[in-house]
Short mmCIF file of N, CA and C in Angstrom, two decimals:
data_model
loop_
_atom_site.label_atom_id
_atom_site.label_comp_id
_atom_site.label_asym_id
_atom_site.label_seq_id
_atom_site.Cartn_x
_atom_site.Cartn_y
_atom_site.Cartn_z
N MET I 1 -113.98 -3.78 45.46
CA MET I 1 -112.60 -3.90 45.44
C MET I 1 -111.91 -2.71 46.09
N PRO I 2 -111.31 -2.98 47.12
CA PRO I 2 -110.59 -1.91 47.88
C PRO I 2 -109.38 -1.54 47.23
N LEU I 3 -109.10 -0.22 47.23
CA LEU I 3 -107.90 0.27 46.62
C LEU I 3 -107.16 1.10 47.69
N VAL I 4 -105.90 0.79 48.12
CA VAL I 4 -105.19 1.56 49.12
C VAL I 4 -104.00 2.19 48.35
N THR I 5 -103.94 3.52 48.57
CA THR I 5 -102.85 4.21 47.94
C THR I 5 -101.89 4.67 49.02
N ILE I 6 -100.58 4.39 48.79
CA ILE I 6 -99.48 4.87 49.65
C ILE I 6 -98.66 5.89 48.94
N ASN I 7 -98.49 7.02 49.45
CA ASN I 7 -97.64 8.11 48.89
C ASN I 7 -96.33 8.16 49.58
N LEU I 8 -95.21 8.04 48.83
CA LEU I 8 -93.87 8.15 49.47
C LEU I 8 -93.13 9.14 48.70
N ILE I 9 -92.01 9.63 49.36
CA ILE I 9 -90.94 10.50 48.73
C ILE I 9 -89.97 9.45 48.08
N GLU I 10 -89.69 9.76 46.79
CA GLU I 10 -88.83 8.85 46.15
C GLU I 10 -87.42 8.72 46.81
N ASN I 11 -86.73 7.62 46.69
CA ASN I 11 -85.41 7.31 47.12
C ASN I 11 -85.34 7.20 48.69
N VAL I 12 -86.51 6.92 49.28
CA VAL I 12 -86.46 6.68 50.65
C VAL I 12 -86.52 5.14 51.05
N PHE I 13 -87.43 4.41 50.27
CA PHE I 13 -87.48 3.03 50.59
C PHE I 13 -87.09 2.26 49.36
N ASP I 14 -86.45 1.06 49.59
CA ASP I 14 -85.95 0.28 48.48
C ASP I 14 -87.17 -0.72 48.02
N LYS I 15 -86.88 -1.35 46.97
CA LYS I 15 -87.78 -2.26 46.41
C LYS I 15 -88.35 -3.29 47.40
N THR I 16 -87.53 -3.87 48.16
CA THR I 16 -87.89 -4.90 49.13
C THR I 16 -88.81 -4.28 50.25
N GLN I 17 -88.57 -3.11 50.68
CA GLN I 17 -89.44 -2.48 51.66
C GLN I 17 -90.73 -2.20 51.03
N LYS I 18 -90.80 -1.67 49.77
CA LYS I 18 -92.09 -1.40 49.14
C LYS I 18 -92.93 -2.69 49.03
N GLN I 19 -92.23 -3.67 48.59
CA GLN I 19 -92.96 -5.16 48.51
C GLN I 19 -93.51 -5.54 49.86
N GLU I 20 -92.73 -5.26 50.95
CA GLU I 20 -93.22 -5.55 52.30
C GLU I 20 -94.44 -4.73 52.62
N MET I 21 -94.47 -3.44 52.30
CA MET I 21 -95.66 -2.48 52.51
C MET I 21 -96.84 -3.15 51.79
N ILE I 22 -96.72 -3.47 50.58
CA ILE I 22 -97.80 -4.04 49.80
C ILE I 22 -98.34 -5.35 50.51
N ALA I 23 -97.50 -6.17 50.87
CA ALA I 23 -97.95 -7.46 51.50
C ALA I 23 -98.66 -7.12 52.76
N LYS I 24 -98.02 -6.24 53.74
CA LYS I 24 -98.66 -6.00 55.07
C LYS I 24 -99.93 -5.23 54.94
N VAL I 25 -100.00 -4.24 54.06
CA VAL I 25 -101.17 -3.51 53.92
C VAL I 25 -102.36 -4.42 53.44
N THR I 26 -102.04 -5.28 52.54
CA THR I 26 -102.92 -6.27 51.98
C THR I 26 -103.45 -7.21 53.16
N ASP I 27 -102.58 -7.66 53.95
CA ASP I 27 -102.85 -8.58 55.06
C ASP I 27 -103.79 -7.82 56.00
N ALA I 28 -103.50 -6.49 56.31
CA ALA I 28 -104.32 -5.78 57.17
C ALA I 28 -105.80 -5.60 56.62
N MET I 29 -105.86 -5.35 55.37
CA MET I 29 -107.15 -5.19 54.70
C MET I 29 -107.96 -6.50 54.74
N VAL I 30 -107.26 -7.59 54.46
CA VAL I 30 -107.84 -8.93 54.48
C VAL I 30 -108.33 -9.27 55.91
N GLY I 31 -107.61 -8.83 56.92
CA GLY I 31 -108.00 -9.12 58.26
C GLY I 31 -109.34 -8.44 58.59
N ILE I 32 -109.66 -7.25 57.89
CA ILE I 32 -110.90 -6.63 58.14
C ILE I 32 -112.01 -7.13 57.23
N GLU I 33 -111.71 -7.34 55.97
CA GLU I 33 -112.73 -7.61 54.88
C GLU I 33 -112.85 -9.14 54.64
N GLY I 34 -111.96 -9.96 55.01
CA GLY I 34 -112.00 -11.35 54.88
C GLY I 34 -111.09 -11.84 53.76
N GLU I 35 -110.73 -13.11 53.89
CA GLU I 35 -109.80 -13.71 53.00
C GLU I 35 -110.21 -13.76 51.53
N ALA I 36 -111.52 -13.90 51.31
CA ALA I 36 -112.02 -13.90 49.95
C ALA I 36 -111.65 -12.78 49.11
N MET I 37 -111.43 -11.61 49.84
CA MET I 37 -111.05 -10.35 49.17
C MET I 37 -109.60 -10.18 48.79
N ARG I 38 -108.77 -10.99 49.23
CA ARG I 38 -107.30 -10.96 48.97
C ARG I 38 -106.99 -10.63 47.59
N GLY I 39 -107.46 -11.37 46.70
CA GLY I 39 -107.26 -11.30 45.21
C GLY I 39 -107.77 -10.03 44.56
N LEU I 40 -108.71 -9.30 45.37
CA LEU I 40 -109.34 -8.10 44.80
C LEU I 40 -108.85 -6.86 45.53
N THR I 41 -107.91 -7.05 46.46
CA THR I 41 -107.34 -5.91 47.23
C THR I 41 -106.21 -5.28 46.41
N TRP I 42 -106.28 -4.04 46.03
CA TRP I 42 -105.29 -3.47 45.28
C TRP I 42 -104.45 -2.48 46.27
N VAL I 43 -103.06 -2.50 46.16
CA VAL I 43 -102.29 -1.56 46.88
C VAL I 43 -101.43 -0.83 45.83
N VAL I 44 -101.44 0.50 45.75
CA VAL I 44 -100.69 1.27 44.83
C VAL I 44 -99.64 2.07 45.62
N ILE I 45 -98.42 2.13 45.11
CA ILE I 45 -97.41 2.99 45.75
C ILE I 45 -97.10 4.03 44.70
N ASN I 46 -97.29 5.32 45.10
CA ASN I 46 -96.94 6.52 44.34
C ASN I 46 -95.76 7.15 44.96
N GLU I 47 -94.66 7.33 44.14
CA GLU I 47 -93.54 8.11 44.60
C GLU I 47 -93.50 9.51 44.12
N VAL I 48 -93.35 10.56 44.96
CA VAL I 48 -93.34 11.86 44.78
C VAL I 48 -91.85 12.31 44.71
N SER I 49 -91.56 13.01 43.72
CA SER I 49 -90.19 13.53 43.60
C SER I 49 -89.69 14.31 44.80
N GLU I 50 -88.44 14.19 45.10
CA GLU I 50 -87.90 14.88 46.23
C GLU I 50 -88.11 16.35 46.03
N GLY I 51 -88.42 17.11 47.17
CA GLY I 51 -88.66 18.52 47.07
C GLY I 51 -89.99 18.93 46.59
N GLU I 52 -90.86 17.95 46.17
CA GLU I 52 -92.24 18.22 45.73
C GLU I 52 -93.24 17.84 46.80
N TRP I 53 -92.73 17.49 48.00
CA TRP I 53 -93.58 17.12 49.12
C TRP I 53 -93.05 17.95 50.28
N GLY I 54 -94.00 18.56 50.95
CA GLY I 54 -93.47 19.36 52.08
C GLY I 54 -94.29 19.25 53.36
N ILE I 55 -93.71 19.58 54.46
CA ILE I 55 -94.39 19.59 55.73
C ILE I 55 -94.06 20.95 56.41
N GLY I 56 -95.06 21.62 56.91
CA GLY I 56 -94.83 22.76 57.66
C GLY I 56 -94.19 23.90 56.77
N GLY I 57 -94.57 23.87 55.48
CA GLY I 57 -94.00 24.83 54.59
C GLY I 57 -92.51 24.60 54.09
N LYS I 58 -91.94 23.45 54.47
CA LYS I 58 -90.66 23.08 54.05
C LYS I 58 -90.58 21.87 53.13
N PRO I 59 -90.11 22.01 51.88
CA PRO I 59 -89.96 20.82 51.07
C PRO I 59 -89.10 19.77 51.69
N LEU I 60 -89.35 18.48 51.47
CA LEU I 60 -88.59 17.44 52.04
C LEU I 60 -87.81 16.65 51.04
N SER I 61 -86.65 16.30 51.29
CA SER I 61 -85.89 15.35 50.34
C SER I 61 -85.74 14.03 51.12
N SER I 62 -85.09 13.10 50.29
CA SER I 62 -85.03 11.76 50.97
C SER I 62 -83.98 11.92 52.08
N ASP I 63 -82.94 12.68 51.96
CA ASP I 63 -82.04 12.90 53.06
C ASP I 63 -82.77 13.29 54.29
N ASP I 64 -83.72 14.31 54.22
CA ASP I 64 -84.48 14.76 55.35
C ASP I 64 -85.22 13.47 56.09
N VAL I 65 -85.85 12.65 55.12
CA VAL I 65 -86.58 11.55 55.78
C VAL I 65 -85.69 10.58 56.45
N HIS I 66 -84.45 10.38 55.84
CA HIS I 66 -83.52 9.40 56.40
C HIS I 66 -83.06 9.92 57.76
N GLN I 67 -82.88 11.29 57.91
CA GLN I 67 -82.44 11.84 59.13
C GLN I 67 -83.46 11.68 60.24
N ILE I 68 -84.83 11.83 59.83
CA ILE I 68 -85.91 11.64 60.75
C ILE I 68 -85.99 10.19 61.24
N GLN I 69 -85.81 9.23 60.26
CA GLN I 69 -85.67 7.72 60.53
C GLN I 69 -84.53 7.46 61.56
N ALA I 70 -83.48 8.13 61.30
CA ALA I 70 -82.27 7.78 62.18
C ALA I 70 -82.51 8.30 63.61
N SER I 71 -83.09 9.46 63.74
CA SER I 71 -83.37 10.00 65.08
C SER I 71 -84.48 9.32 65.88
N ALA I 72 -85.29 8.58 65.14
CA ALA I 72 -86.42 7.89 65.69
C ALA I 72 -85.97 6.49 66.17
N GLY I 73 -84.94 6.00 65.64
CA GLY I 73 -84.48 4.67 65.77
C GLY I 73 -83.57 4.56 67.00
#
């Protein structure tokens, strides 16, 4: 049984977006392992509190991530 873990900073993605992640990651895994494994493929989303996840020595907040998303779009 495959287990895929997705780690996110809290307050960045809403419930609908997280449900979409679960569905699409499951679809990707099933594309590799076969349809018979769909019911056995686990996807877990862990949310990390703002400021407890950092990149390059700097803690990130949800606002930081939203600014990055806006500049990439």
